[in-house]
């Protein structure tokens, strides 16, 4: 296990670009799986805004995957994150990640659709996801308190 505190998904011999590609991949998986409840709403909402909801959603997934990897590695330190394998945090992560994706994809996509702006959908969808994910450590502390049982450590 490496010193980034993310569990057994990473091995010690990976560093540099290889380690970051792996972080981005697992962040994208985590984000997509934990946001699944919001994908159902996004799927239905895209019928009303067929251009802007999918565009905002794609931006949210892309920017969110990068942000989650950066936050978990504490390259940008928004606070401590629980390990992916800490199942006691799963309900909170599903709720938070789904709510953030719902806002970034559906709310931003609908607002951008109303004003007819693809640029707004793309930029605001990504920005909303990045900002919302950055709030997770504060939400975690409000619900579960400090310290984390097994926090992800700085790399």
Tab-separated table of C-alpha atoms in Angstrom:
chain	number	residue	atom	x	y	z
A	1	UNK	CA	0.000	0.000	0.000
A	2	UNK	CA	1.303	3.408	-0.857
A	3	UNK	CA	1.459	6.440	1.384
A	4	UNK	CA	-1.506	8.191	-0.227
A	5	UNK	CA	-3.883	6.428	2.159
A	6	UNK	CA	-6.262	5.261	-0.513
A	7	UNK	CA	-6.066	1.607	0.402
A	8	UNK	CA	-4.836	-1.380	-1.572
A	9	UNK	CA	-5.872	0.050	-4.942
A	10	UNK	CA	-2.431	1.606	-5.311
A	11	UNK	CA	0.937	-0.088	-5.087
A	12	UNK	CA	4.230	1.426	-3.979
A	13	UNK	CA	6.040	1.129	-7.284
A	14	UNK	CA	3.648	3.483	-9.088
A	15	UNK	CA	4.596	7.126	-9.154
A	16	UNK	CA	4.430	10.146	-11.398
A	17	UNK	CA	2.107	10.011	-14.389
A	18	UNK	CA	1.200	6.349	-13.880
A	19	UNK	CA	0.025	7.018	-10.323
A	20	UNK	CA	-2.026	10.022	-11.442
A	21	UNK	CA	-3.668	8.123	-14.313
A	22	UNK	CA	-4.674	5.462	-11.796
A	23	UNK	CA	-5.995	8.100	-9.360
A	24	UNK	CA	-8.087	9.730	-12.113
A	25	UNK	CA	-9.465	6.370	-13.204
A	26	UNK	CA	-10.515	5.297	-9.697
A	27	UNK	CA	-11.897	8.770	-8.954
A	28	UNK	CA	-14.040	8.545	-12.099
A	29	UNK	CA	-15.280	5.106	-11.093
A	30	UNK	CA	-16.055	6.265	-7.549
A	31	UNK	CA	-17.829	9.374	-8.785
A	32	UNK	CA	-19.874	7.520	-11.401
A	33	UNK	CA	-20.918	4.638	-9.148
A	34	UNK	CA	-21.792	6.798	-6.150
A	35	UNK	CA	-23.736	9.259	-8.319
A	36	UNK	CA	-25.916	6.538	-9.876
A	37	UNK	CA	-29.178	7.710	-8.222
A	38	UNK	CA	-28.736	11.121	-9.860
A	39	UNK	CA	-28.094	9.529	-13.261
A	40	UNK	CA	-31.707	8.324	-13.341
A	41	UNK	CA	-32.984	11.888	-12.885
A	42	UNK	CA	-30.449	13.186	-15.416
A	43	UNK	CA	-31.606	10.576	-17.918
A	44	UNK	CA	-35.197	11.749	-17.573
A	45	UNK	CA	-34.282	15.466	-17.559
A	46	UNK	CA	-32.347	15.212	-20.784
A	47	UNK	CA	-35.666	14.780	-22.601
A	48	UNK	CA	-36.520	18.384	-21.645
A	49	UNK	CA	-33.045	19.801	-22.332
A	50	UNK	CA	-31.462	17.349	-24.802
A	51	UNK	CA	-28.344	19.431	-25.433
A	52	UNK	CA	-27.450	21.147	-22.188
A	53	UNK	CA	-28.138	18.438	-19.570
A	54	UNK	CA	-25.818	15.882	-21.219
A	55	UNK	CA	-23.183	18.553	-21.826
A	56	UNK	CA	-23.300	19.723	-18.200
A	57	UNK	CA	-23.199	16.087	-17.088
A	58	UNK	CA	-20.146	15.273	-19.196
A	59	UNK	CA	-18.346	18.327	-17.845
A	60	UNK	CA	-19.326	17.338	-14.299
A	61	UNK	CA	-18.004	13.788	-14.717
A	62	UNK	CA	-14.747	14.927	-16.321
A	63	UNK	CA	-13.996	17.819	-13.994
A	64	UNK	CA	-15.288	15.886	-10.988
A	65	UNK	CA	-12.993	12.919	-11.689
A	66	UNK	CA	-9.971	15.187	-11.827
A	67	UNK	CA	-11.068	17.148	-8.746
A	68	UNK	CA	-11.760	14.013	-6.720
A	69	UNK	CA	-8.313	12.594	-7.536
A	70	UNK	CA	-6.665	15.899	-6.626
A	71	UNK	CA	-8.682	16.239	-3.406
A	72	UNK	CA	-8.020	12.663	-2.291
A	73	UNK	CA	-4.274	13.064	-2.938
A	74	UNK	CA	-4.523	16.384	-1.042
A	75	UNK	CA	-2.730	18.201	-3.841
A	76	UNK	CA	-5.457	20.761	-3.215
A	77	UNK	CA	-6.259	20.369	0.457
A	78	UNK	CA	-9.976	20.803	1.166
A	79	UNK	CA	-9.770	18.585	4.240
A	80	UNK	CA	-9.359	14.936	5.071
A	81	UNK	CA	-11.202	12.279	3.077
A	82	UNK	CA	-12.258	8.857	4.326
A	83	UNK	CA	-10.822	5.836	2.542
A	84	UNK	CA	-12.848	4.442	-0.336
A	85	UNK	CA	-13.195	1.149	1.532
A	86	UNK	CA	-14.686	2.739	4.643
A	87	UNK	CA	-18.198	1.391	4.217
A	88	UNK	CA	-19.648	3.386	7.095
A	89	UNK	CA	-19.287	6.502	4.906
A	90	UNK	CA	-20.979	4.928	1.877
A	91	UNK	CA	-24.520	6.244	2.529
A	92	UNK	CA	-23.221	9.772	3.071
A	93	UNK	CA	-20.983	9.617	-0.009
A	94	UNK	CA	-23.835	8.315	-2.189
A	95	UNK	CA	-26.154	11.077	-0.964
A	96	UNK	CA	-23.562	13.841	-1.296
A	97	UNK	CA	-22.119	12.745	-4.652
A	98	UNK	CA	-25.620	12.230	-6.084
A	99	UNK	CA	-26.851	15.619	-4.888
A	100	UNK	CA	-23.771	17.363	-6.260
A	101	UNK	CA	-24.119	15.606	-9.631
A	102	UNK	CA	-27.842	16.359	-9.717
A	103	UNK	CA	-27.138	20.073	-9.254
A	104	UNK	CA	-24.180	20.105	-11.654
A	105	UNK	CA	-25.962	18.159	-14.374
A	106	UNK	CA	-29.702	18.720	-14.123
A	107	UNK	CA	-30.021	22.130	-12.446
A	108	UNK	CA	-27.159	23.690	-14.411
A	109	UNK	CA	-28.272	21.966	-17.615
A	110	UNK	CA	-31.853	23.190	-17.211
A	111	UNK	CA	-30.720	26.752	-16.433
A	112	UNK	CA	-28.374	26.734	-19.419
A	113	UNK	CA	-31.139	25.302	-21.594
A	114	UNK	CA	-33.477	28.112	-20.609
A	115	UNK	CA	-30.963	30.761	-21.648
A	116	UNK	CA	-29.763	28.704	-24.612
A	117	UNK	CA	-26.095	28.597	-23.641
A	118	UNK	CA	-23.991	25.510	-24.300
A	119	UNK	CA	-20.959	27.292	-22.879
A	120	UNK	CA	-22.768	27.949	-19.611
A	121	UNK	CA	-23.780	24.280	-19.419
A	122	UNK	CA	-20.230	23.071	-19.914
A	123	UNK	CA	-18.386	25.563	-17.705
A	124	UNK	CA	-20.958	25.745	-14.923
A	125	UNK	CA	-21.554	21.985	-14.832
A	126	UNK	CA	-17.867	21.312	-14.290
A	127	UNK	CA	-17.470	24.146	-11.792
A	128	UNK	CA	-20.508	23.064	-9.742
A	129	UNK	CA	-19.179	19.506	-9.508
A	130	UNK	CA	-15.688	20.609	-8.449
A	131	UNK	CA	-17.031	22.990	-5.802
A	132	UNK	CA	-19.611	20.514	-4.497
A	133	UNK	CA	-17.073	17.712	-4.138
A	134	UNK	CA	-14.732	20.102	-2.353
A	135	UNK	CA	-17.367	20.529	0.344
A	136	UNK	CA	-17.509	16.824	1.182
A	137	UNK	CA	-14.904	16.838	3.999
A	138	UNK	CA	-16.931	19.526	5.805
A	139	UNK	CA	-20.153	17.568	5.348
A	140	UNK	CA	-18.405	14.444	6.617
A	141	UNK	CA	-17.186	16.235	9.746
A	142	UNK	CA	-20.681	17.630	10.370
A	143	UNK	CA	-22.202	14.132	10.226
A	144	UNK	CA	-19.453	11.848	11.555
A	145	UNK	CA	-17.184	14.294	13.411
A	146	UNK	CA	-13.409	14.235	13.686
A	147	UNK	CA	-11.091	12.513	13.486
A	148	UNK	CA	-11.602	10.139	10.589
A	149	UNK	CA	-11.377	6.536	11.638
A	150	UNK	CA	-8.817	5.831	8.892
A	151	UNK	CA	-8.225	9.032	6.923
A	152	UNK	CA	-6.610	9.085	3.539
A	153	UNK	CA	-3.111	10.402	4.187
A	154	UNK	CA	-1.136	12.995	2.279
A	155	UNK	CA	1.052	11.434	-0.409
